[in-house]
């Protein structure tokens, strides 16, 4: 089987998406009540201290880490890099758009822009 190859720009953009999702995991699961988390999500640290909010954030953080792990697998291990990355980027964009629609459109911009650029890069055929 031939291994699928990525352009350098697609690799870098996808790696940046991985970093973004690891950062979101960090905020939601490790630094749940930090001032930075409060600022990023537009909440107060007292709101973040609520046990229900902490539970919801930690659970969401694990999903974001899983996305990052799947993309890392695609980048470094899989023989089907383009297929897996395409599916994951589309998934991220759809979830970002839903988040924007249901909550705040800035979610779509913040979480969907980089994956969209990576998807565009992936779809451009470089020689």
XYZ file of C-alpha atoms in Angstrom, residues 10-20 75:
12
model
C -0.998 20.950 5.127
C 1.233 19.173 7.625
C 2.029 22.434 9.445
C -1.586 23.641 9.433
C -2.846 20.295 10.729
C -0.149 20.312 13.414
C -1.367 23.782 14.414
C -4.902 22.393 14.752
C -3.464 19.677 17.015
C -1.795 22.335 19.175
C -5.041 24.322 19.319
C 0.058 12.854 10.682
